Tab-separated table of C-alpha atoms in Angstrom:
chain	number	residue	atom	x	y	z
A	1377	MET	CA	157.806	64.661	17.677
A	1378	SER	CA	158.780	66.368	20.920
A	1379	GLU	CA	155.161	67.331	21.654
A	1380	LEU	CA	154.024	63.736	21.233
A	1381	ALA	CA	156.723	62.379	23.544
A	1382	LYS	CA	154.828	63.925	26.450
A	1383	LEU	CA	151.649	61.944	25.781
A	1384	GLN	CA	150.628	59.495	28.501
A	1385	GLN	CA	147.196	58.233	27.425
A	1386	PHE	CA	148.457	57.666	23.878
A	1387	ARG	CA	151.768	56.580	22.350
A	1388	ALA	CA	153.147	57.875	19.079
A	1389	GLU	CA	155.266	55.378	17.155
A	1390	ARG	CA	156.755	56.212	13.745
A	1391	THR	CA	157.450	53.293	11.416
A	1392	GLU	CA	160.264	52.917	8.905
A	1393	ASN	CA	157.864	53.803	6.082
A	1394	ASN	CA	156.979	57.060	7.881
A	1395	ILE	CA	153.531	56.062	9.111
A	1396	LEU	CA	152.638	57.406	12.529
A	1397	HIS	CA	150.892	54.918	14.799
A	1398	LEU	CA	148.735	56.655	17.381
A	1399	VAL	CA	148.270	53.982	20.039
A	1400	PHE	CA	145.505	54.533	22.599
A	1401	ASP	CA	146.792	52.838	25.757
A	1402	MET	CA	145.682	54.358	29.049
A	1403	PRO	CA	148.103	53.420	31.840
A	1404	GLY	CA	146.771	51.329	34.702
A	1405	ARG	CA	143.398	50.616	33.106
A	1406	PRO	CA	142.188	47.443	31.379
A	1407	MET	CA	140.180	49.398	28.812
A	1408	ASN	CA	140.550	52.751	27.062
A	1409	VAL	CA	137.952	55.453	27.713
A	1410	PHE	CA	137.826	59.104	26.776
A	1411	SER	CA	138.797	60.816	29.997
A	1412	ASN	CA	139.493	64.542	30.181
A	1413	ALA	CA	143.208	63.730	30.016
A	1414	ALA	CA	142.789	61.590	26.895
A	1415	ILE	CA	140.748	64.289	25.157
A	1416	ALA	CA	143.394	66.913	25.949
A	1417	GLU	CA	146.099	64.684	24.473
A	1418	LEU	CA	144.077	63.975	21.338
A	1419	SER	CA	143.758	67.743	20.882
A	1420	ILE	CA	147.547	68.061	21.100
A	1421	PHE	CA	147.950	65.328	18.504
A	1422	SER	CA	145.396	66.874	16.143
A	1423	GLN	CA	147.242	70.193	16.204
A	1424	TRP	CA	150.589	68.484	15.610
A	1425	LEU	CA	149.320	66.387	12.701
A	1426	ARG	CA	148.515	69.221	10.313
A	1427	GLY	CA	152.108	70.484	10.239
A	1428	SER	CA	153.790	67.082	10.357
A	1429	ASP	CA	155.682	65.313	7.568
A	1430	VAL	CA	154.245	61.833	8.195
A	1431	THR	CA	152.834	59.880	5.263
A	1432	GLY	CA	149.709	59.077	7.226
A	1433	VAL	CA	148.320	57.758	10.498
A	1434	VAL	CA	147.116	54.435	11.838
A	1435	ILE	CA	145.027	54.715	14.985
A	1436	ARG	CA	144.976	51.547	17.055
A	1437	SER	CA	144.582	50.355	20.622
A	1438	GLY	CA	147.224	49.062	22.984
A	1439	LYS	CA	144.581	47.023	24.825
A	1440	PRO	CA	143.727	43.460	23.790
A	1441	SER	CA	139.973	43.717	24.380
A	1442	ALA	CA	138.875	47.091	23.064
A	1443	PHE	CA	139.701	49.922	20.708
A	1444	CYS	CA	137.939	52.328	23.088
A	1445	ALA	CA	134.871	51.712	25.243
A	1446	GLY	CA	133.513	55.258	25.244
A	1447	ALA	CA	133.456	58.114	27.712
A	1448	ASP	CA	134.649	58.079	31.298
A	1449	LEU	CA	131.149	58.150	32.775
A	1450	ALA	CA	132.458	58.756	36.289
A	1451	GLU	CA	133.904	62.064	35.064
A	1452	LEU	CA	130.533	62.981	33.567
A	1453	GLY	CA	129.094	63.201	37.080
A	1454	SER	CA	131.706	65.789	38.018
A	1455	ALA	CA	131.011	67.670	34.795
A	1456	TYR	CA	127.282	67.714	35.574
A	1457	ASP	CA	127.970	69.189	39.021
A	1458	MET	CA	130.269	71.834	37.493
A	1459	ILE	CA	127.691	72.814	34.886
A	1460	MET	CA	124.815	73.012	37.350
A	1461	ALA	CA	126.916	75.088	39.768
A	1462	ALA	CA	127.183	77.816	37.128
A	1463	PRO	CA	124.542	80.558	36.867
A	1464	ALA	CA	121.552	79.297	34.882
A	1465	GLU	CA	122.175	81.675	31.987
A	1466	MET	CA	125.767	80.386	31.639
A	1467	ARG	CA	125.151	76.631	31.752
A	1468	ASP	CA	124.720	76.067	28.015
A	1469	ARG	CA	128.044	77.784	27.331
A	1470	VAL	CA	129.857	75.978	30.172
A	1471	ALA	CA	128.613	72.619	28.905
A	1472	PHE	CA	129.468	73.440	25.278
A	1473	ASP	CA	132.981	74.600	26.124
A	1474	HIS	CA	133.643	71.560	28.315
A	1475	PHE	CA	132.505	68.878	25.866
A	1476	PHE	CA	133.209	70.349	22.409
A	1477	PRO	CA	137.023	69.851	22.457
A	1478	LEU	CA	136.699	66.147	21.581
A	1479	SER	CA	134.577	66.995	18.551
A	1480	GLN	CA	137.063	69.691	17.570
A	1481	ALA	CA	139.996	67.298	17.882
A	1482	LEU	CA	138.319	64.659	15.709
A	1483	ARG	CA	137.441	67.283	13.132
A	1484	ALA	CA	141.035	68.540	13.094
A	1485	ILE	CA	142.331	65.005	12.515
A	1486	GLU	CA	140.042	64.326	9.558
A	1487	THR	CA	140.837	67.680	7.914
A	1488	ALA	CA	144.614	67.678	8.510
A	1489	GLY	CA	145.356	66.550	4.960
A	1490	LYS	CA	146.908	63.237	6.063
A	1491	PRO	CA	145.268	59.868	5.348
A	1492	VAL	CA	144.090	58.336	8.614
A	1493	ALA	CA	143.132	54.692	9.064
A	1494	ALA	CA	141.648	53.055	12.157
A	1495	ALA	CA	142.611	49.450	12.960
A	1496	ILE	CA	139.782	48.047	15.094
A	1497	ALA	CA	140.507	44.790	16.908
A	1498	GLY	CA	138.072	45.112	19.814
A	1499	LEU	CA	135.053	47.097	20.928
A	1500	ALA	CA	134.769	50.587	19.437
A	1501	LEU	CA	131.920	52.066	21.450
A	1502	GLY	CA	130.715	55.600	22.149
A	1503	GLY	CA	133.615	57.996	21.810
A	1504	GLY	CA	135.682	55.091	20.494
A	1505	GLY	CA	133.183	54.621	17.701
A	1506	GLU	CA	133.269	58.349	16.998
A	1507	LEU	CA	137.076	58.269	16.839
A	1508	ALA	CA	136.843	55.447	14.279
A	1509	LEU	CA	134.266	57.352	12.216
A	1510	ALA	CA	136.622	60.339	12.030
A	1511	ALA	CA	139.227	58.177	10.272
A	1512	HIS	CA	139.154	58.111	6.478
A	1513	HIS	CA	139.413	54.313	6.353
A	1514	ARG	CA	138.348	51.727	8.925
A	1515	VAL	CA	139.693	48.186	9.096
A	1516	MET	CA	137.869	45.800	11.444
A	1517	VAL	CA	138.738	42.299	12.584
A	1518	ASP	CA	136.057	39.914	11.336
A	1519	ASP	CA	134.985	38.494	14.693
A	1520	PRO	CA	131.615	38.782	16.495
A	1521	LYS	CA	133.430	40.014	19.609
A	1522	VAL	CA	134.761	43.001	17.653
A	1523	ALA	CA	132.018	45.573	17.287
A	1524	PHE	CA	131.153	49.192	16.566
A	1525	GLY	CA	128.447	50.963	18.545
A	1526	LEU	CA	127.166	54.303	19.824
A	1527	PRO	CA	125.284	53.286	23.000
A	1528	GLU	CA	125.001	56.734	24.621
A	1529	SER	CA	121.192	56.693	24.452
A	1530	LEU	CA	121.186	53.743	26.870
A	1531	VAL	CA	122.445	56.067	29.610
A	1532	GLY	CA	120.314	59.033	28.572
A	1533	LEU	CA	122.842	60.855	26.393
A	1534	LEU	CA	123.699	61.268	22.705
A	1535	PRO	CA	126.974	60.846	20.802
A	1536	GLY	CA	128.390	64.338	21.133
A	1537	ALA	CA	131.624	64.068	19.143
A	1538	GLY	CA	130.077	63.948	15.697
A	1539	GLY	CA	128.428	60.541	15.982
A	1540	THR	CA	124.936	61.773	15.122
A	1541	GLN	CA	126.386	63.452	12.025
A	1542	ARG	CA	129.005	61.053	10.636
A	1543	LEU	CA	127.028	57.840	11.037
A	1544	PRO	CA	123.890	58.951	9.108
A	1545	ARG	CA	126.104	60.407	6.379
A	1546	LEU	CA	127.982	57.112	6.021
A	1547	ALA	CA	125.231	54.567	6.597
A	1548	GLY	CA	122.055	56.497	5.792
A	1549	ILE	CA	119.441	57.477	8.341
A	1550	GLU	CA	117.521	54.179	8.407
A	1551	LYS	CA	120.620	52.079	9.098
A	1552	ALA	CA	121.963	54.603	11.601
A	1553	LEU	CA	118.840	54.797	13.776
A	1554	PRO	CA	119.095	51.377	15.495
A	1555	VAL	CA	122.701	52.158	16.429
A	1556	LEU	CA	121.919	55.663	17.672
A	1557	LEU	CA	118.591	55.009	19.404
A	1558	GLU	CA	118.776	51.402	20.571
A	1559	GLY	CA	122.473	50.853	21.185
A	1560	ALA	CA	122.739	48.228	18.410
A	1561	ARG	CA	126.274	46.983	17.754
A	1562	LEU	CA	127.623	46.199	14.298
A	1563	SER	CA	130.169	43.481	13.619
A	1564	GLY	CA	131.554	41.795	10.545
A	1565	GLN	CA	129.440	41.924	7.404
A	1566	ALA	CA	126.777	44.069	9.110
A	1567	ALA	CA	129.357	46.779	9.813
A	1568	LEU	CA	130.687	46.506	6.273
A	1569	ALA	CA	127.203	46.683	4.721
A	1570	ALA	CA	126.344	49.749	6.782
A	1571	GLY	CA	129.450	51.578	5.591
A	1572	VAL	CA	130.785	51.799	9.145
A	1573	VAL	CA	133.942	49.929	8.122
A	1574	ASP	CA	135.670	49.640	4.769
A	1575	GLN	CA	137.538	46.372	5.183
A	1576	LEU	CA	137.255	43.141	7.192
A	1577	VAL	CA	140.365	41.092	7.959
A	1578	PRO	CA	141.318	38.108	10.142
A	1579	ALA	CA	142.671	38.827	13.608
A	1580	GLY	CA	146.255	40.016	13.584
A	1581	GLN	CA	146.112	41.485	10.083
A	1582	GLU	CA	144.292	44.734	10.837
A	1583	VAL	CA	147.364	46.925	11.400
A	1584	ALA	CA	149.130	45.736	8.246
A	1585	ALA	CA	145.936	46.285	6.228
A	1586	ALA	CA	145.584	49.803	7.619
A	1587	GLU	CA	149.209	50.559	6.747
A	1588	ARG	CA	148.757	49.283	3.190
A	1589	TRP	CA	145.818	51.611	2.719
A	1590	VAL	CA	147.803	54.599	3.998
A	1591	LEU	CA	150.687	53.758	1.639
A	1592	SER	CA	148.339	53.530	-1.360
A	1593	HIS	CA	148.245	57.354	-1.461
A	1594	PRO	CA	144.477	57.655	-0.947
A	1595	SER	CA	142.401	60.790	-0.707
A	1596	ALA	CA	142.766	62.316	2.744
A	1597	SER	CA	139.272	63.762	2.915
A	1598	GLN	CA	135.856	62.648	4.066
A	1599	PRO	CA	132.935	62.348	1.628
A	1600	TRP	CA	131.127	65.247	3.297
A	1601	ASP	CA	134.109	67.534	2.694
A	1602	ARG	CA	134.128	66.986	-1.074
A	1603	PRO	CA	132.553	69.620	-3.355
A	1604	GLY	CA	128.920	68.950	-4.216
A	1605	TRP	CA	128.478	65.960	-1.897
A	1606	ARG	CA	125.032	65.577	-0.273
A	1607	PRO	CA	123.727	62.860	2.070
A	1608	ALA	CA	121.809	60.334	-0.019
A	1609	ASP	CA	118.594	60.561	2.009
A	1610	VAL	CA	118.705	64.204	3.100
A	1611	ASP	CA	115.540	65.020	1.116
A	1612	ASP	CA	113.635	62.293	2.971
A	1613	ALA	CA	115.095	63.086	6.384
A	1614	ALA	CA	112.112	65.029	7.719
A	1615	SER	CA	109.590	62.276	6.961
A	1616	ILE	CA	111.870	59.477	8.233
A	1617	ILE	CA	112.497	61.333	11.468
A	1618	ALA	CA	108.831	62.255	11.966
A	1619	ARG	CA	107.805	58.588	11.700
A	1620	LYS	CA	110.543	57.495	14.074
A	1621	ARG	CA	109.732	60.251	16.571
A	1622	GLU	CA	106.139	59.044	16.712
A	1623	SER	CA	107.180	55.478	17.467
A	1624	VAL	CA	109.798	56.574	20.022
A	1625	LEU	CA	107.282	58.653	21.953
A	1626	ALA	CA	104.759	55.821	21.886
A	1627	GLU	CA	107.382	53.565	23.439
A	1628	THR	CA	108.953	55.959	25.971
A	1629	LEU	CA	105.775	57.947	26.788
A	1630	GLY	CA	107.893	61.105	26.625
A	1631	HIS	CA	109.940	60.307	29.741
A	1632	TYR	CA	113.331	59.847	28.060
A	1633	PRO	CA	114.724	62.898	26.235
A	1634	ALA	CA	117.800	61.316	24.630
A	1635	PRO	CA	116.085	59.580	21.677
A	1636	THR	CA	114.214	62.713	20.631
A	1637	ALA	CA	117.380	64.804	21.079
A	1638	ILE	CA	119.214	62.398	18.763
A	1639	LEU	CA	116.461	62.756	16.184
A	1640	ASP	CA	116.747	66.544	16.529
A	1641	CYS	CA	120.497	66.292	15.874
A	1642	ILE	CA	119.931	64.341	12.670
A	1643	GLY	CA	117.034	66.460	11.456
A	1644	GLU	CA	118.762	69.776	12.071
A	1645	GLY	CA	122.335	68.741	11.313
A	1646	LEU	CA	122.091	66.580	8.207
A	1647	PRO	CA	121.225	69.434	5.806
A	1648	GLN	CA	123.986	71.655	7.226
A	1649	PRO	CA	127.655	71.880	6.232
A	1650	PHE	CA	129.582	69.567	8.527
A	1651	ASP	CA	131.248	72.207	10.689
A	1652	GLU	CA	127.870	73.750	11.421
A	1653	ALA	CA	126.327	70.322	11.995
A	1654	ILE	CA	128.721	69.338	14.770
A	1655	ARG	CA	128.068	72.643	16.524
A	1656	THR	CA	124.332	71.977	16.267
A	1657	GLU	CA	124.913	68.528	17.752
A	1658	MET	CA	126.884	69.996	20.658
A	1659	GLN	CA	124.262	72.673	21.323
A	1660	ILE	CA	121.646	69.934	21.693
A	1661	PHE	CA	124.018	67.810	23.795
A	1662	SER	CA	124.750	70.787	26.062
A	1663	LYS	CA	121.081	71.082	26.973
A	1664	LEU	CA	120.607	67.328	27.366
A	1665	ILE	CA	123.517	66.930	29.797
A	1666	GLN	CA	121.853	69.389	32.180
A	1667	ARG	CA	118.784	67.220	32.651
A	1668	ARG	CA	118.189	64.852	35.544
A	1669	GLU	CA	117.425	61.835	33.364
A	1670	PRO	CA	120.965	61.148	32.044
A	1671	ARG	CA	122.461	61.782	35.476
A	1672	ASN	CA	120.035	59.284	37.007
A	1673	MET	CA	120.500	56.702	34.249
A	1674	ILE	CA	124.296	56.853	34.482
A	1675	ARG	CA	124.118	56.496	38.255
A	1676	THR	CA	121.793	53.498	38.107
A	1677	LEU	CA	122.276	51.673	34.800
A	1678	PHE	CA	126.053	52.132	34.563
A	1679	LEU	CA	127.589	52.832	37.976
A	1680	GLY	CA	124.899	50.802	39.753
A	1681	ARG	CA	125.414	47.845	37.439
A	1682	LEU	CA	129.176	47.964	38.021
A	1683	ASP	CA	128.630	48.117	41.792
A	1684	HIS	CA	126.133	45.245	41.626
A	1685	ASP	CA	128.517	43.073	39.617
A	1686	ARG	CA	131.458	43.834	41.930
A	1687	LEU	CA	129.427	42.956	45.016
A	1688	ARG	CA	128.175	39.759	43.414
A	1689	LYS	CA	131.682	38.657	42.424
A	1690	ALA	CA	133.039	39.534	45.879
A	1691	GLY	CA	130.773	37.051	47.617
A	1692	GLY	CA	127.258	37.887	46.608
A	1693	ILE	CA	124.805	40.747	47.039
A	1694	PRO	CA	124.501	41.424	50.787
A	1695	ALA	CA	121.297	40.014	52.250
A	1696	ARG	CA	120.420	43.442	53.668
A	1697	VAL	CA	120.508	44.953	50.165
A	1698	GLU	CA	118.226	42.260	48.760
A	1699	GLN	CA	115.879	42.611	51.735
A	1700	ALA	CA	115.688	46.394	51.313
A	1701	VAL	CA	114.941	46.060	47.589
A	1702	ALA	CA	112.168	43.553	48.330
A	1703	VAL	CA	110.561	45.836	50.924
A	1704	VAL	CA	110.614	48.890	48.648
A	1705	SER	CA	109.282	46.849	45.749
A	1706	GLU	CA	106.417	45.614	47.916
A	1707	ALA	CA	105.626	49.200	48.912
A	1708	LEU	CA	105.213	49.979	45.215
A	1709	ARG	CA	102.991	47.004	44.466
A	1710	VAL	CA	99.484	47.839	43.239
A	1711	ASP	CA	96.451	45.675	42.543
A	1712	GLU	CA	95.322	46.670	39.046
A	1713	ALA	CA	91.811	45.316	39.560
A	1714	ALA	CA	91.297	47.050	42.887
A	1715	ASP	CA	92.942	50.385	42.087
A	1716	ALA	CA	92.859	51.027	38.347
A	1717	PRO	CA	93.638	54.801	38.532
A	1718	LEU	CA	96.806	54.149	40.560
A	1719	ALA	CA	97.850	51.307	38.271
A	1720	GLU	CA	97.394	53.527	35.226
A	1721	ALA	CA	99.385	56.328	36.886
A	1722	PHE	CA	102.243	53.917	37.580
A	1723	ALA	CA	102.213	52.825	33.944
A	1724	ARG	CA	102.075	56.390	32.618
A	1725	ALA	CA	105.034	57.319	34.829
A	1726	GLY	CA	107.040	54.553	33.188
A	1727	PHE	CA	106.875	51.881	35.889
A	1728	GLN	CA	106.857	48.542	34.098
A	1729	ARG	CA	104.259	46.894	36.268
A	1730	SER	CA	101.008	47.195	34.374
A	1731	SER	CA	99.823	44.425	32.074
A	1732	LYS	CA	98.472	47.069	29.701
A	1733	ALA	CA	100.791	49.715	28.292
A	1734	PRO	CA	99.098	53.128	28.091
A	1735	ALA	CA	98.957	55.200	24.926
A	1736	PHE	CA	101.212	58.255	24.774
A	1737	ASP	CA	99.227	61.237	26.044
A	1738	GLY	CA	101.260	63.897	24.223
A	1739	VAL	CA	103.089	65.139	27.337
A	1740	ILE	CA	106.874	65.272	26.867
A	1741	ALA	CA	108.881	65.707	30.056
A	1742	GLN	CA	110.597	69.056	30.362
A	1743	SER	CA	112.038	70.351	33.642
A	1744	ALA	CA	109.345	68.459	35.554
A	1745	PHE	CA	108.681	64.742	35.346
A	1746	TRP	CA	105.178	63.570	34.366
A	1747	LEU	CA	104.241	62.808	37.957
A	1748	GLU	CA	105.342	66.304	39.049
A	1749	ALA	CA	103.744	68.242	36.211
A	1750	GLU	CA	100.375	69.962	36.020
A	1751	PRO	CA	97.575	69.149	35.887
A	1752	VAL	CA	97.479	67.126	39.098
A	1753	THR	CA	95.107	64.201	38.641
A	1754	ASP	CA	93.780	61.723	41.174
A	1755	GLY	CA	96.123	59.145	39.671
A	1756	LYS	CA	99.171	61.389	40.030
A	1757	ARG	CA	98.209	62.251	43.580
A	1758	ALA	CA	97.868	58.581	44.493
A	1759	LEU	CA	101.177	57.794	42.794
A	1760	ARG	CA	102.977	60.515	44.737
A	1761	GLU	CA	101.560	59.157	47.986
A	1762	ARG	CA	102.680	55.637	47.118
A	1763	LEU	CA	106.173	56.833	46.168
A	1764	THR	CA	106.396	58.731	49.462
A	1765	ARG	CA	105.652	55.454	51.215
A	1766	ALA	CA	108.301	53.603	49.212
A	1767	TYR	CA	110.978	56.231	49.824
A	1768	ALA	CA	110.109	56.213	53.533
A	1769	ALA	CA	110.654	52.444	53.499
A	1770	ALA	CA	114.051	52.992	51.864
A	1771	ASP	CA	114.990	55.508	54.588
A	1772	LYS	CA	115.503	52.614	57.009
A	1773	TRP	CA	118.515	51.414	55.005
A	1774	ARG	CA	119.709	54.437	53.047
A	1775	ALA	CA	121.928	55.941	55.742
A	1776	THR	CA	123.441	52.570	56.672
A	1777	PHE	CA	124.318	51.477	53.134
A	1778	SER	CA	127.583	52.424	51.480
A	1779	GLU	CA	127.330	54.389	48.253
A	1780	ASP	CA	128.010	51.313	46.128
A	1781	GLN	CA	125.303	49.388	48.001
A	1782	ARG	CA	122.779	52.205	47.429
A	1783	ARG	CA	123.528	52.276	43.698
A	1784	ALA	CA	123.417	48.474	43.461
A	1785	ALA	CA	120.039	48.465	45.224
A	1786	ASP	CA	118.695	51.038	42.773
A	1787	TYR	CA	120.028	48.988	39.866
A	1788	LEU	CA	118.086	45.974	41.170
A	1789	LEU	CA	114.918	48.075	41.478
A	1790	VAL	CA	115.246	49.100	37.835
A	1791	LYS	CA	116.411	45.761	36.452
A	1792	ASN	CA	114.135	43.394	38.370
A	1793	HIS	CA	111.216	45.442	39.625
A	1794	GLY	CA	110.297	47.840	36.824
A	1795	PHE	CA	111.395	51.100	38.466
A	1796	PRO	CA	111.952	53.680	35.666
A	1797	ALA	CA	115.633	54.375	35.052
A	1798	TYR	CA	115.018	58.083	34.429
A	1799	MET	CA	114.053	58.442	38.123
A	1800	ALA	CA	117.138	56.480	39.306
A	1801	GLY	CA	115.715	54.647	42.314
A	1802	ALA	CA	114.745	54.961	45.974
A	1803	PHE	CA	118.097	54.516	47.687
A	1804	SER	CA	120.429	57.122	46.155
A	1805	SER	CA	118.105	60.042	46.849
A	1806	THR	CA	115.438	60.971	49.352
A	1807	GLU	CA	112.764	61.814	46.782
A	1808	PRO	CA	111.937	60.730	43.209
A	1809	GLY	CA	114.504	61.855	40.665
A	1810	ALA	CA	116.307	64.224	43.020
């Protein structure tokens, strides 16, 4: 185990009955996340496992509150900058090569020929949920605070380590969609019924239950790796996805690419052999990560929320921040009765201000947002002018705010004043969605 002794994000502990405990326990952090360092160490472990003599593996957390809370979203910003700094024709490959190692490591663990059980005693979200899905057996503490989820769509992304492929194969497409598209979390009996976990136990018994399963000499393979296995609803996948795509576009008006990318992953990947399917998933992820929408949503809905909560706990949101948000919000206010074309343009751009939601017009955002795209209508022109006014109002504070204050202000615009998350906000950039 000399290779494993060097691990820092994980610990490897061998029991007397020759079970290897892989303990995720990032030093100096209250919660585990998949950082670049953690992914590199999981790759080392996955390579070691195939040639090892252990009876099996139990994956557990060294943290009391969570199995793993997902990706290190702060590192995603650096990855975005790295990808976009590459020549345009190289960006897909740069993104694929940067993000695929986690998927490869999980695949290597589930095909190493050793039974692997996950003992889940806290939140297993995002990459943590994908790590659990790669185990052959999942034991979960029966407590509402213990939950499985794949919430990447809530910050404009998709589960890129096999989540869009393993979950529909285990739970079926219909049960998987709320988790993948809406960030639904599954606990207790709901997780068991969906096939996300195999066993529920009281708190404190999850590790022993996982060990018992490993010692029962189970099959060390996933269903999708067994000869002749097919997803139960693969023949209905196209019609299920087409119906869901229609409802998603009606709701998002085509401004948010993550839900449709997730549907593409399922539709294209489910009929494929699993190794091809995870490459298809990563190809779609690699294009999605290059878009402005996930970058803006991470900055506002995740980092901005954290900044907002820190400021509030440290004595309250500064009065200047609240004043700036109020002024920008007022600059965006529109009288629906007096200026119907402008009000409709706001609504079509995704601003949640209109009392009447518009019907989807068939335009799906590509490199340009709806308000930037051709054809230019009177409504779009008026909206651009109004946004110019709002961003000019934000200029008064932007340079004097710290970065955390700018992100917190944008979070408030989105949360309380209907500013669309895909455009981020008026304080972190000098023009919409920049």
